[in-house]
Amino acid sequence: MKKLFMVFVLVTMFAGILLLAGCSQSDSDLVGTWTWDEEASFVTTFNADGTGSHARTWGYGTTFTWTTSGKNIYWEYPNHPRMYTGFSITDDVLIIIMDDGTRFRYIRN
């Protein structure tokens, strides 16, 4: 009986590890306003309804729609083809990863 219990515990732990490893970022993780840490006047907002905006505190801005899939954000800007970037979120830090490997670091407001 003790051996069967140990097998059960090990299988349960392994399943838990697989479950946690398979977790990915989701749309709700992005919702909010993020400030680019290299230029505090540049903020990006992701709304829960899939809309968003980039804005500078001195007035310039543009809108977009967005969704996520796995570790990618899919962006659609008016009159431009759909594009995607990689992303990761740890605590209140968002990293946007471009195709060429360039990374942009944002802090949640």
XYZ file of C-alpha atoms in Angstrom:
109
model
C 0.000 0.000 0.000
C 2.830 2.367 0.829
C 4.390 1.757 -2.600
C 1.087 2.525 -4.353
C 0.768 5.771 -2.365
C 4.301 6.853 -3.391
C 3.519 6.129 -7.051
C 0.347 8.220 -6.730
C 2.284 11.116 -5.160
C 4.973 11.013 -7.855
C 2.420 10.887 -10.687
C 0.486 13.789 -9.152
C 3.653 15.879 -8.788
C 4.690 15.141 -12.372
C 1.237 16.103 -13.673
C 1.406 19.359 -11.696
C 4.787 20.228 -13.157
C 3.522 19.576 -16.687
C 0.457 21.696 -16.047
C 2.510 24.630 -14.769
C 5.030 24.347 -17.605
C 2.222 24.437 -20.143
C 0.761 27.670 -18.819
C 1.172 30.643 -21.105
C 0.388 34.300 -20.964
C -3.211 35.223 -21.665
C -5.106 38.244 -22.872
C -6.084 39.214 -19.325
C -2.406 39.384 -18.314
C -1.876 42.227 -20.795
C -4.921 44.339 -19.907
C -3.812 47.641 -18.456
C -1.445 50.492 -19.172
C 2.275 49.922 -19.632
C 5.063 52.521 -19.738
C 8.141 51.934 -21.881
C 11.038 52.040 -19.435
C 13.372 53.761 -21.940
C 11.011 56.673 -22.512
C 8.486 57.461 -19.798
C 6.397 59.614 -22.149
C 5.455 56.516 -24.225
C 2.604 54.382 -22.884
C 0.756 51.443 -24.380
C -2.729 50.490 -23.221
C -4.373 47.102 -23.776
C -8.135 47.210 -23.148
C -10.135 44.120 -22.164
C -12.277 44.450 -25.310
C -9.259 43.825 -27.592
C -8.614 47.461 -28.470
C -5.573 49.434 -27.471
C -3.450 52.484 -28.046
C 0.079 53.789 -28.058
C 0.358 57.358 -26.817
C 2.923 59.913 -25.879
C 2.153 62.219 -23.002
C 2.644 65.229 -25.281
C -0.203 64.179 -27.590
C 0.831 61.767 -30.375
C -0.941 58.425 -30.459
C -2.341 55.574 -32.534
C -4.903 52.853 -31.959
C -4.834 49.130 -32.625
C -6.741 45.923 -31.977
C -5.001 42.959 -30.379
C -5.256 39.301 -29.399
C -2.789 36.795 -28.023
C -1.988 33.228 -28.930
C 0.587 31.370 -26.887
C 3.546 33.690 -26.497
C 2.550 36.083 -29.319
C 0.591 39.317 -29.483
C -1.224 39.874 -32.775
C -1.549 43.586 -33.571
C -3.782 45.242 -36.191
C -3.322 48.919 -36.920
C -5.653 50.927 -39.194
C -4.599 50.531 -42.859
C -1.702 48.177 -42.070
C -1.324 44.405 -42.341
C -1.655 42.330 -39.208
C 1.635 41.729 -37.397
C 2.770 39.843 -34.357
C 5.476 40.035 -31.727
C 6.554 37.717 -28.972
C 5.917 38.715 -25.392
C 6.420 37.644 -21.820
C 5.162 39.014 -18.534
C 6.869 38.564 -15.191
C 5.259 40.342 -12.267
C 4.675 43.905 -13.555
C 7.216 43.769 -16.403
C 6.169 43.206 -20.014
C 8.809 42.314 -22.580
C 7.897 42.754 -26.268
C 10.160 40.700 -28.530
C 10.552 41.725 -32.168
C 11.426 39.360 -35.049
C 15.059 40.470 -34.985
C 15.345 39.735 -31.253
C 15.098 43.361 -30.125
C 13.386 43.561 -26.758
C 11.320 46.407 -25.386
C 10.704 46.513 -21.634
C 7.487 47.995 -20.257
C 6.406 48.538 -16.647
C 2.757 48.170 -15.619
C 1.253 51.443 -14.379
